[in-house]
Short mmCIF file of N, CA and C in Angstrom, two decimals:
data_model
loop_
_atom_site.label_atom_id
_atom_site.label_comp_id
_atom_site.label_asym_id
_atom_site.label_seq_id
_atom_site.Cartn_x
_atom_site.Cartn_y
_atom_site.Cartn_z
N MET A 1 9.37 -2.39 28.56
CA MET A 1 9.39 -1.96 27.16
C MET A 1 8.09 -1.49 26.54
N HIS A 2 7.11 -2.11 26.86
CA HIS A 2 5.64 -1.52 26.67
C HIS A 2 5.17 -0.63 27.52
N ASP A 3 5.71 -0.42 28.62
CA ASP A 3 5.07 0.37 29.47
C ASP A 3 4.87 1.92 29.33
N ARG A 4 5.93 2.35 28.03
CA ARG A 4 5.35 3.72 27.60
C ARG A 4 4.05 3.95 27.20
N PHE A 5 3.39 2.95 26.61
CA PHE A 5 2.25 3.18 26.09
C PHE A 5 1.20 3.78 27.23
N ILE A 6 1.58 3.22 28.35
CA ILE A 6 0.67 4.00 29.46
C ILE A 6 0.43 5.34 29.41
N LEU A 7 1.58 5.98 29.05
CA LEU A 7 1.75 7.36 29.13
C LEU A 7 0.55 7.78 28.40
N LEU A 8 0.13 7.15 27.30
CA LEU A 8 -0.92 7.71 26.27
C LEU A 8 -2.32 7.26 26.53
N LYS A 9 -2.47 6.30 27.71
CA LYS A 9 -3.70 6.40 28.34
C LYS A 9 -4.25 7.32 29.06
N ARG A 10 -5.59 7.32 28.96
CA ARG A 10 -6.27 8.63 29.68
C ARG A 10 -6.25 7.96 31.25
N HIS A 11 -6.17 9.03 32.30
CA HIS A 11 -6.00 8.70 33.42
C HIS A 11 -6.96 7.54 34.21
N LYS A 12 -8.50 7.76 33.54
CA LYS A 12 -9.36 6.87 34.09
C LYS A 12 -9.38 5.54 33.25
N GLU A 13 -8.57 5.18 32.27
CA GLU A 13 -8.35 3.99 31.66
C GLU A 13 -7.25 3.28 32.43
N LEU A 14 -6.51 3.86 33.31
CA LEU A 14 -5.50 2.80 33.98
C LEU A 14 -5.99 1.92 34.54
N THR A 15 -5.23 1.02 34.69
CA THR A 15 -5.37 -0.22 35.47
C THR A 15 -4.70 0.29 36.72
N GLU A 16 -4.70 -0.65 37.80
CA GLU A 16 -3.96 -0.58 39.18
C GLU A 16 -2.55 -0.26 39.05
N MET A 17 -1.89 -1.79 38.16
CA MET A 17 -0.67 -1.74 37.88
C MET A 17 -0.35 -0.29 37.07
N ASP A 18 -0.95 -0.17 36.04
CA ASP A 18 -0.52 1.26 35.18
C ASP A 18 -0.21 2.25 36.32
N LYS A 19 -1.31 2.43 37.34
CA LYS A 19 -1.40 3.56 38.41
C LYS A 19 0.21 3.68 38.88
N ILE A 20 0.42 2.46 39.59
CA ILE A 20 1.64 2.28 40.23
C ILE A 20 3.01 2.50 39.00
N THR A 21 2.90 2.04 38.19
CA THR A 21 4.06 2.18 37.20
C THR A 21 4.27 4.08 37.04
N ILE A 22 3.18 4.61 36.85
CA ILE A 22 3.18 6.01 36.73
C ILE A 22 3.71 6.69 38.09
N ASP A 23 3.39 6.17 39.09
CA ASP A 23 3.84 6.78 40.39
C ASP A 23 5.10 6.64 40.45
N LEU A 24 5.78 5.52 40.27
CA LEU A 24 7.17 5.25 40.39
C LEU A 24 7.79 6.25 39.27
N TRP A 25 7.34 6.18 38.07
CA TRP A 25 8.04 7.04 37.24
C TRP A 25 8.00 8.61 37.14
N THR A 26 6.84 9.03 37.98
CA THR A 26 6.87 10.40 38.24
C THR A 26 7.71 11.03 39.58
N LYS A 27 7.70 9.98 40.24
CA LYS A 27 8.94 9.80 41.69
C LYS A 27 10.25 10.10 41.07
N ASN A 28 10.60 9.30 40.08
CA ASN A 28 11.84 9.54 39.84
C ASN A 28 12.05 10.79 38.74
N HIS A 29 11.06 11.06 38.04
CA HIS A 29 11.06 11.86 36.92
C HIS A 29 10.02 13.13 37.02
N PRO A 30 10.02 13.75 37.95
CA PRO A 30 8.74 14.74 38.12
C PRO A 30 8.24 15.51 37.09
N THR A 31 9.28 15.89 36.18
CA THR A 31 9.00 16.55 34.82
C THR A 31 7.89 15.56 34.00
N LEU A 32 8.20 14.52 33.95
CA LEU A 32 7.35 13.13 33.17
C LEU A 32 5.88 13.44 34.04
N GLY A 33 5.94 13.45 34.99
CA GLY A 33 4.59 13.64 35.95
C GLY A 33 3.79 15.02 35.50
N ILE A 34 4.60 16.03 35.39
CA ILE A 34 3.93 17.21 35.29
C ILE A 34 3.56 17.10 33.83
N ALA A 35 4.18 16.54 32.61
CA ALA A 35 3.94 16.42 31.30
C ALA A 35 2.53 15.63 31.37
N TYR A 36 2.36 14.53 31.95
CA TYR A 36 1.44 13.64 31.74
C TYR A 36 -0.14 14.22 32.61
N ASN A 37 0.24 15.09 33.72
CA ASN A 37 -0.59 15.86 33.96
C ASN A 37 -1.33 17.12 33.33
N LEU A 38 -0.42 17.50 32.58
CA LEU A 38 -0.84 18.65 31.34
C LEU A 38 -1.60 17.90 30.28
N LYS A 39 -1.30 16.73 30.19
CA LYS A 39 -1.85 15.97 28.89
C LYS A 39 -3.40 15.92 29.30
N GLU A 40 -3.54 15.10 30.37
CA GLU A 40 -4.83 15.08 31.25
C GLU A 40 -5.77 16.10 31.07
N SER A 41 -5.16 17.18 31.67
CA SER A 41 -5.85 18.46 31.92
C SER A 41 -6.21 19.12 30.60
N PHE A 42 -5.34 19.03 29.59
CA PHE A 42 -5.75 19.32 28.22
C PHE A 42 -7.10 18.71 27.61
N PHE A 43 -6.92 17.11 27.90
CA PHE A 43 -8.26 16.43 27.40
C PHE A 43 -9.50 16.85 28.18
N ASP A 44 -9.27 17.52 29.26
CA ASP A 44 -10.71 17.84 30.07
C ASP A 44 -11.17 19.04 29.53
N ILE A 45 -10.54 19.49 28.79
CA ILE A 45 -10.89 21.18 28.40
C ILE A 45 -12.15 20.66 27.50
N TRP A 46 -12.13 19.50 26.84
CA TRP A 46 -13.16 19.15 25.88
C TRP A 46 -14.51 18.73 26.47
N ASP A 47 -14.45 18.41 27.83
CA ASP A 47 -15.50 18.32 28.69
C ASP A 47 -16.44 19.70 28.75
N CYS A 48 -15.83 20.76 28.62
CA CYS A 48 -16.72 22.16 28.52
C CYS A 48 -17.95 21.85 27.75
N ASP A 49 -19.20 22.71 28.54
CA ASP A 49 -20.09 22.72 27.95
C ASP A 49 -20.43 23.96 26.88
N SER A 50 -19.50 25.01 27.06
CA SER A 50 -19.33 26.02 26.22
C SER A 50 -18.19 26.53 25.69
N ARG A 51 -18.29 27.50 24.68
CA ARG A 51 -17.01 27.97 23.91
C ARG A 51 -16.40 28.68 25.00
N GLN A 52 -16.80 29.71 25.99
CA GLN A 52 -16.36 30.64 26.44
C GLN A 52 -15.51 29.96 27.82
N LYS A 53 -15.93 28.84 28.34
CA LYS A 53 -15.63 28.13 29.40
C LYS A 53 -14.20 27.15 28.85
N ALA A 54 -14.48 26.72 27.64
CA ALA A 54 -13.35 26.11 27.19
C ALA A 54 -12.21 27.13 26.77
N PHE A 55 -12.41 28.00 26.39
CA PHE A 55 -11.43 29.22 25.98
C PHE A 55 -10.92 29.61 27.11
N ILE A 56 -11.49 29.70 28.46
CA ILE A 56 -10.78 30.05 29.67
C ILE A 56 -9.93 28.93 30.36
N LYS A 57 -10.56 27.70 30.23
CA LYS A 57 -9.71 26.50 30.87
C LYS A 57 -8.81 26.38 29.78
N TYR A 58 -8.80 26.54 28.64
CA TYR A 58 -7.61 26.56 27.66
C TYR A 58 -6.52 27.53 28.49
N ASN A 59 -6.83 28.59 28.50
CA ASN A 59 -5.79 29.66 28.76
C ASN A 59 -5.27 29.36 29.92
N ASP A 60 -5.98 29.19 31.05
CA ASP A 60 -5.38 28.67 32.21
C ASP A 60 -4.54 27.35 32.35
N TRP A 61 -5.01 26.30 31.11
CA TRP A 61 -4.05 25.28 30.89
C TRP A 61 -2.64 25.70 30.54
N LYS A 62 -2.85 26.42 29.47
CA LYS A 62 -1.74 27.35 28.85
C LYS A 62 -0.65 27.62 29.71
N ALA A 63 -1.20 28.35 30.83
CA ALA A 63 -0.58 29.19 31.72
C ALA A 63 0.26 28.19 32.83
N GLN A 64 -0.19 27.13 32.99
CA GLN A 64 0.46 26.04 33.85
C GLN A 64 1.47 25.27 33.38
N ILE A 65 1.92 25.52 32.18
CA ILE A 65 3.15 24.87 31.48
C ILE A 65 4.41 25.52 31.88
N PRO A 66 5.18 24.60 32.67
CA PRO A 66 6.43 25.28 32.94
C PRO A 66 7.28 25.72 31.87
N LYS A 67 8.27 26.61 32.07
CA LYS A 67 9.07 26.79 31.02
C LYS A 67 9.95 25.76 30.45
N GLU A 68 10.39 24.76 31.38
CA GLU A 68 11.29 23.70 30.80
C GLU A 68 10.43 22.80 29.63
N LEU A 69 9.18 22.96 29.85
CA LEU A 69 8.11 21.98 28.79
C LEU A 69 7.49 22.93 27.98
N GLN A 70 7.55 24.00 27.66
CA GLN A 70 7.25 24.75 26.78
C GLN A 70 7.34 24.45 25.48
N SER A 71 8.66 24.18 25.07
CA SER A 71 9.17 23.51 23.63
C SER A 71 8.61 22.21 23.42
N ALA A 72 8.15 21.03 24.47
CA ALA A 72 7.63 20.00 24.12
C ALA A 72 6.01 20.35 23.73
N PHE A 73 5.39 21.03 24.34
CA PHE A 73 3.70 21.57 23.87
C PHE A 73 3.82 22.49 23.04
N GLU A 74 4.82 23.11 22.39
CA GLU A 74 4.71 24.23 21.47
C GLU A 74 4.10 23.74 20.42
N PRO A 75 4.12 22.49 19.52
CA PRO A 75 3.40 22.13 18.50
C PRO A 75 1.93 22.21 18.84
N LEU A 76 1.45 21.88 19.85
CA LEU A 76 0.13 22.03 20.11
C LEU A 76 -0.60 23.44 20.39
N THR A 77 0.38 24.23 21.47
CA THR A 77 -0.13 25.41 21.57
C THR A 77 -0.15 26.41 20.29
N LYS A 78 0.80 26.22 19.25
CA LYS A 78 0.78 26.93 18.05
C LYS A 78 -0.35 26.49 17.18
N ALA A 79 -0.52 25.29 17.44
CA ALA A 79 -1.87 24.94 16.10
C ALA A 79 -3.06 25.26 16.90
N MET A 80 -3.22 25.46 18.33
CA MET A 80 -4.31 26.19 19.06
C MET A 80 -4.53 27.50 18.67
N MET A 81 -3.36 28.40 18.75
CA MET A 81 -3.27 29.36 18.38
C MET A 81 -4.04 30.02 16.97
N ASN A 82 -3.18 29.06 15.94
CA ASN A 82 -3.53 29.15 14.53
C ASN A 82 -4.97 28.89 14.00
N TRP A 83 -5.55 27.87 14.79
CA TRP A 83 -6.63 27.51 14.49
C TRP A 83 -7.87 27.46 15.67
N ASP A 84 -7.65 28.56 16.54
CA ASP A 84 -8.66 28.80 17.54
C ASP A 84 -9.91 29.04 17.18
N GLU A 85 -10.05 29.51 16.04
CA GLU A 85 -11.60 29.75 15.86
C GLU A 85 -12.34 28.61 15.32
N GLU A 86 -11.73 27.75 14.27
CA GLU A 86 -12.22 26.78 13.95
C GLU A 86 -12.37 25.39 15.09
N ILE A 87 -11.24 25.46 16.20
CA ILE A 87 -10.96 24.26 17.13
C ILE A 87 -12.18 24.76 18.44
N PHE A 88 -12.45 25.76 18.71
CA PHE A 88 -13.34 26.31 19.64
C PHE A 88 -14.96 26.37 18.80
N ALA A 89 -14.87 26.33 17.81
CA ALA A 89 -16.38 26.16 17.20
C ALA A 89 -17.07 24.88 17.64
N TYR A 90 -16.15 24.04 17.76
CA TYR A 90 -16.59 22.64 18.07
C TYR A 90 -17.55 22.85 19.55
N PHE A 91 -17.49 23.88 20.17
CA PHE A 91 -18.16 23.78 21.35
C PHE A 91 -19.62 24.36 21.13
N ASP A 92 -19.69 25.02 19.80
CA ASP A 92 -21.00 25.57 19.35
C ASP A 92 -21.76 24.62 18.89
N HIS A 93 -21.05 23.60 17.98
CA HIS A 93 -21.92 22.73 17.39
C HIS A 93 -21.51 21.33 17.71
N ARG A 94 -20.61 21.08 18.41
CA ARG A 94 -20.09 19.59 19.00
C ARG A 94 -20.08 18.47 17.46
N ILE A 95 -19.65 19.06 16.48
CA ILE A 95 -19.41 18.27 14.83
C ILE A 95 -17.95 18.34 14.84
N THR A 96 -17.56 17.04 14.52
CA THR A 96 -16.05 16.90 14.32
C THR A 96 -15.71 16.64 12.79
N ASN A 97 -14.60 16.69 12.41
CA ASN A 97 -14.17 16.43 10.99
C ASN A 97 -13.55 15.16 10.66
N ALA A 98 -14.17 14.18 11.57
CA ALA A 98 -13.33 12.65 11.86
C ALA A 98 -13.62 12.30 10.18
N TYR A 99 -15.05 12.19 9.92
CA TYR A 99 -15.41 11.38 8.56
C TYR A 99 -14.53 12.04 7.62
N THR A 100 -14.31 13.18 7.27
CA THR A 100 -13.48 13.76 6.27
C THR A 100 -12.10 13.20 6.36
N GLU A 101 -11.57 12.98 7.77
CA GLU A 101 -10.51 12.94 7.84
C GLU A 101 -10.06 11.38 7.86
N SER A 102 -11.00 10.72 7.86
CA SER A 102 -10.89 9.23 7.77
C SER A 102 -10.89 8.73 6.07
N LEU A 103 -11.94 9.60 5.45
CA LEU A 103 -11.97 9.63 3.82
C LEU A 103 -10.21 9.94 3.43
N ASN A 104 -9.89 11.06 3.91
CA ASN A 104 -8.83 11.72 3.31
C ASN A 104 -7.51 10.68 3.52
N SER A 105 -7.48 9.92 4.59
CA SER A 105 -6.48 8.61 5.01
C SER A 105 -6.65 7.88 3.82
N LEU A 106 -8.27 7.21 3.56
CA LEU A 106 -8.47 6.19 2.80
C LEU A 106 -8.00 6.86 1.30
N ILE A 107 -7.70 8.01 0.75
CA ILE A 107 -7.64 8.42 -0.30
C ILE A 107 -6.20 8.14 -0.59
N ARG A 108 -5.38 8.46 0.55
CA ARG A 108 -4.11 8.31 0.52
C ARG A 108 -3.42 7.10 0.40
N VAL A 109 -4.19 6.04 0.78
CA VAL A 109 -3.97 4.76 0.49
C VAL A 109 -4.22 4.23 -0.72
N ILE A 110 -5.39 4.71 -1.52
CA ILE A 110 -5.53 4.60 -2.97
C ILE A 110 -4.50 5.41 -3.78
N ASN A 111 -3.87 6.27 -3.55
CA ASN A 111 -3.08 6.97 -4.00
C ASN A 111 -1.66 6.25 -4.26
N ARG A 112 -1.47 5.65 -2.89
CA ARG A 112 0.00 4.93 -2.74
C ARG A 112 -0.15 3.45 -3.83
N LEU A 113 -1.28 3.09 -3.63
CA LEU A 113 -1.60 1.82 -4.48
C LEU A 113 -1.31 2.17 -5.84
N GLY A 114 -1.95 3.28 -6.27
CA GLY A 114 -2.08 3.57 -7.95
C GLY A 114 -0.85 4.38 -8.20
N ARG A 115 -0.35 4.99 -7.40
CA ARG A 115 0.75 6.10 -7.88
C ARG A 115 0.45 6.95 -9.14
N GLY A 116 0.50 8.02 -8.87
CA GLY A 116 0.42 9.09 -9.84
C GLY A 116 -0.96 9.62 -10.37
N TYR A 117 -1.82 9.11 -9.51
CA TYR A 117 -3.31 9.59 -9.75
C TYR A 117 -3.32 11.23 -9.69
N SER A 118 -4.11 11.73 -10.49
CA SER A 118 -4.47 13.19 -10.44
C SER A 118 -5.51 13.38 -9.44
N PHE A 119 -5.81 14.39 -9.10
CA PHE A 119 -6.65 14.81 -8.00
C PHE A 119 -8.05 14.56 -8.50
N LYS A 120 -8.28 14.90 -9.79
CA LYS A 120 -9.50 14.38 -10.29
C LYS A 120 -9.97 13.25 -10.70
N ALA A 121 -8.86 12.35 -10.95
CA ALA A 121 -8.89 10.73 -10.97
C ALA A 121 -9.14 10.25 -9.59
N LEU A 122 -8.30 10.76 -8.57
CA LEU A 122 -8.67 10.07 -7.23
C LEU A 122 -10.24 10.47 -6.83
N ARG A 123 -10.67 11.64 -6.91
CA ARG A 123 -11.88 12.21 -6.83
C ARG A 123 -12.95 11.16 -7.38
N ALA A 124 -12.85 11.21 -8.73
CA ALA A 124 -13.63 10.27 -9.50
C ALA A 124 -13.65 8.93 -9.17
N LYS A 125 -12.52 8.23 -8.78
CA LYS A 125 -12.39 6.80 -8.29
C LYS A 125 -13.14 6.56 -6.98
N ILE A 126 -13.14 7.63 -6.04
CA ILE A 126 -13.80 7.25 -5.08
C ILE A 126 -15.40 7.50 -5.16
N LEU A 127 -15.82 8.74 -5.70
CA LEU A 127 -17.18 9.13 -5.89
C LEU A 127 -17.92 8.09 -6.78
N PHE A 128 -17.31 7.63 -7.67
CA PHE A 128 -18.23 6.71 -8.75
C PHE A 128 -17.61 5.37 -8.60
N THR A 129 -17.03 5.00 -7.80
CA THR A 129 -16.79 3.48 -7.77
C THR A 129 -17.80 2.58 -7.42
N GLU A 130 -18.32 1.51 -8.28
CA GLU A 130 -19.69 1.03 -7.97
C GLU A 130 -19.87 0.25 -6.67
N GLY A 131 -21.03 0.48 -6.19
CA GLY A 131 -21.03 -0.04 -4.75
C GLY A 131 -20.36 0.93 -3.72
N LEU A 132 -19.95 2.23 -3.79
CA LEU A 132 -19.54 3.13 -2.69
C LEU A 132 -20.61 3.96 -2.62
N VAL A 133 -21.14 4.51 -3.44
CA VAL A 133 -22.22 5.41 -3.05
C VAL A 133 -23.44 4.80 -2.12
N LYS A 134 -23.49 5.77 -1.16
CA LYS A 134 -24.86 5.21 -0.27
C LYS A 134 -26.03 5.18 -0.80
N ASP A 135 -26.64 4.35 -0.77
CA ASP A 135 -28.25 3.81 -1.39
C ASP A 135 -29.06 4.95 -1.03
N HIS A 136 -29.90 5.51 -1.99
CA HIS A 136 -30.69 6.61 -1.82
C HIS A 136 -32.00 6.15 -2.90
N LYS A 137 -33.38 5.68 -2.17
CA LYS A 137 -34.30 5.03 -3.10
C LYS A 137 -35.10 6.49 -3.14
N PRO A 138 -35.70 6.90 -4.00
CA PRO A 138 -36.36 8.10 -4.17
C PRO A 138 -37.84 7.47 -4.07
N LYS A 139 -38.72 8.20 -3.51
CA LYS A 139 -40.06 8.07 -3.37
C LYS A 139 -41.22 8.18 -4.62
N TYR A 140 -40.60 8.38 -5.83
CA TYR A 140 -41.14 8.52 -6.89
C TYR A 140 -40.65 7.80 -8.10
N GLN A 141 -41.34 7.47 -8.91
CA GLN A 141 -40.90 6.85 -10.18
C GLN A 141 -39.99 7.43 -10.84
N LYS A 142 -38.60 6.82 -11.28
CA LYS A 142 -37.69 7.62 -12.16
C LYS A 142 -38.28 7.36 -13.77
N ARG A 143 -37.92 8.33 -14.54
CA ARG A 143 -38.14 8.19 -15.90
C ARG A 143 -36.94 9.04 -16.59
N MET A 144 -36.54 8.24 -17.64
CA MET A 144 -35.20 8.70 -18.41
C MET A 144 -35.07 10.23 -18.52
N ASP A 145 -36.40 11.24 -18.71
CA ASP A 145 -36.41 12.58 -18.98
C ASP A 145 -35.90 13.27 -17.82
N ASP A 146 -35.90 12.37 -16.60
CA ASP A 146 -35.62 13.19 -15.32
C ASP A 146 -34.05 13.20 -14.96
N TYR A 147 -33.39 12.63 -16.06
CA TYR A 147 -31.84 12.51 -15.73
C TYR A 147 -31.13 13.74 -16.31
N GLU A 148 -30.18 13.91 -15.63
CA GLU A 148 -29.08 15.00 -16.15
C GLU A 148 -27.51 14.44 -16.15
N LEU A 149 -26.92 14.89 -17.08
CA LEU A 149 -25.50 14.58 -17.24
C LEU A 149 -24.80 14.98 -15.90
N ARG A 150 -23.69 14.30 -15.30
CA ARG A 150 -22.90 14.85 -14.14
C ARG A 150 -22.28 16.12 -14.42
N ASP A 151 -22.03 16.71 -15.65
CA ASP A 151 -21.38 18.02 -15.54
C ASP A 151 -22.21 19.26 -14.99
N ASP A 152 -23.49 19.17 -15.07
CA ASP A 152 -24.18 20.21 -14.72
C ASP A 152 -24.27 20.18 -13.08
N ASN A 153 -24.19 18.94 -12.48
CA ASN A 153 -24.24 18.87 -11.04
C ASN A 153 -23.02 19.24 -10.41
N PHE A 154 -21.82 18.69 -11.30
CA PHE A 154 -20.56 18.40 -10.55
C PHE A 154 -19.60 19.23 -11.65
N PRO A 155 -19.46 20.86 -11.27
CA PRO A 155 -18.72 21.48 -12.11
C PRO A 155 -17.15 21.21 -12.05
N MET A 156 -16.83 20.60 -10.81
CA MET A 156 -15.43 20.02 -10.79
C MET A 156 -14.68 19.41 -12.03
N PHE A 157 -15.79 18.57 -12.47
CA PHE A 157 -15.61 17.45 -13.49
C PHE A 157 -15.90 17.78 -15.13
N GLU A 158 -15.72 19.15 -15.09
CA GLU A 158 -16.29 19.64 -16.37
C GLU A 158 -15.69 19.29 -17.34
N ASN A 159 -14.24 18.85 -17.26
CA ASN A 159 -13.32 18.59 -18.52
C ASN A 159 -13.42 16.78 -18.69
N MET A 160 -14.07 16.15 -17.67
CA MET A 160 -14.07 14.69 -17.95
C MET A 160 -15.15 13.94 -18.59
N PRO A 161 -14.82 13.17 -19.17
CA PRO A 161 -16.11 12.33 -20.04
C PRO A 161 -17.40 12.09 -19.41
N THR A 162 -18.43 12.16 -19.96
CA THR A 162 -19.50 11.82 -18.95
C THR A 162 -20.14 10.46 -19.53
N VAL A 163 -19.75 9.91 -19.92
CA VAL A 163 -20.30 8.43 -20.62
C VAL A 163 -20.65 7.62 -19.36
N GLY A 164 -21.97 7.35 -19.37
CA GLY A 164 -22.55 6.42 -18.44
C GLY A 164 -22.63 6.94 -17.19
N VAL A 165 -22.36 8.05 -16.76
CA VAL A 165 -22.65 8.78 -15.38
C VAL A 165 -23.79 9.39 -15.42
N VAL A 166 -24.76 9.38 -14.76
CA VAL A 166 -26.20 9.94 -14.81
C VAL A 166 -26.45 10.08 -13.50
N ARG A 167 -27.21 11.26 -12.99
CA ARG A 167 -27.81 11.48 -11.79
C ARG A 167 -29.11 12.06 -11.94
N GLU A 168 -30.24 11.54 -11.08
CA GLU A 168 -31.27 12.24 -11.31
C GLU A 168 -31.69 13.55 -10.83
N ARG A 169 -32.32 14.25 -11.61
CA ARG A 169 -32.42 15.57 -11.15
C ARG A 169 -33.29 15.80 -9.57
N GLY A 170 -32.70 16.42 -9.05
CA GLY A 170 -32.90 16.70 -7.70
C GLY A 170 -32.49 15.98 -6.62
N GLU A 171 -31.98 14.61 -7.11
CA GLU A 171 -31.36 13.67 -6.09
C GLU A 171 -30.30 14.36 -5.48
N GLN A 172 -29.77 14.04 -4.28
CA GLN A 172 -28.60 14.37 -3.79
C GLN A 172 -27.47 13.38 -3.52
N LEU A 173 -26.48 13.75 -3.89
CA LEU A 173 -25.44 12.80 -3.40
C LEU A 173 -25.00 12.36 -2.26
N ARG A 174 -25.27 11.27 -1.44
CA ARG A 174 -25.23 11.15 -0.29
C ARG A 174 -23.74 10.65 0.45
N GLY A 175 -22.81 10.86 -0.53
CA GLY A 175 -21.35 10.60 0.03
C GLY A 175 -21.28 9.08 -0.33
N ILE A 176 -20.10 8.28 0.37
CA ILE A 176 -19.85 7.18 0.05
C ILE A 176 -19.71 6.42 1.50
N ASP A 177 -20.16 5.27 1.38
CA ASP A 177 -20.01 4.49 2.68
C ASP A 177 -18.41 3.95 2.81
N ILE A 178 -18.10 4.59 3.81
CA ILE A 178 -16.60 4.18 4.22
C ILE A 178 -16.24 2.54 4.64
N SER A 179 -17.33 1.82 5.15
CA SER A 179 -17.06 0.63 5.53
C SER A 179 -16.89 -0.11 4.23
N THR A 180 -17.76 0.23 3.33
CA THR A 180 -17.56 -0.29 1.85
C THR A 180 -16.35 -0.41 1.11
N LEU A 181 -15.83 1.05 1.53
CA LEU A 181 -14.83 1.57 0.91
C LEU A 181 -13.22 0.72 1.36
N ILE A 182 -13.30 0.65 2.93
CA ILE A 182 -12.25 -0.08 3.38
C ILE A 182 -12.46 -1.37 2.85
N GLU A 183 -13.62 -2.23 2.69
CA GLU A 183 -13.58 -3.52 2.35
C GLU A 183 -12.95 -3.76 0.74
N LYS A 184 -13.23 -2.95 -0.01
CA LYS A 184 -12.83 -2.90 -1.21
C LYS A 184 -11.26 -2.79 -1.25
N LEU A 185 -10.98 -1.72 -0.42
CA LEU A 185 -9.31 -1.70 -0.41
C LEU A 185 -8.57 -2.89 0.06
N GLU A 186 -9.38 -3.58 1.07
CA GLU A 186 -8.66 -4.56 1.77
C GLU A 186 -8.69 -5.88 0.81
N LYS A 187 -9.76 -6.00 -0.04
CA LYS A 187 -9.81 -7.04 -1.25
C LYS A 187 -8.87 -6.46 -2.46
N GLY A 188 -8.42 -5.45 -2.53
CA GLY A 188 -7.46 -4.99 -3.55
C GLY A 188 -8.46 -4.81 -4.85
N GLU A 189 -9.72 -4.43 -4.73
CA GLU A 189 -10.69 -4.13 -5.58
C GLU A 189 -10.61 -2.72 -6.17
N LEU A 190 -9.77 -1.83 -5.61
CA LEU A 190 -9.76 -0.53 -6.09
C LEU A 190 -8.40 -0.38 -6.80
#
């Protein structure tokens, strides 16, 4: 029953028993073996050290997909075709969107818990919940005349009330601490 999860593992993570199980499956179902090997070789693309090599390796990988498996890999090949510039930009900068995707996932949880929040309300709840903003200690003494109201710094909130929300001039918003956000969600504090 749980053997199907073996197919999700990378080949280098398989135990000896997992390898035996996959060998048995692929002997009885060769198409399954081909699909597993295609999955593994697709992940190998991300080990390339340049955009050009990755692009060539991807096109070689795509050409290896047999006709009977093309429909199974169609969502992946279609996404690669639609987002190729963004996907292959990874090889130029090696930066992922993982932080943003994680934050979006947490925002969906908050939305489900609260039901019916507007986009502005969700954004404000995440950005301005006490204890979530990353600490930033300026090197100079703060004075009240150095503060500005939020609307000048966050035009997306121009129609929202500004009571009690201030930000020091020149100070940059450093984002929120995801671990603190998760902790507050688990405790039901949001």
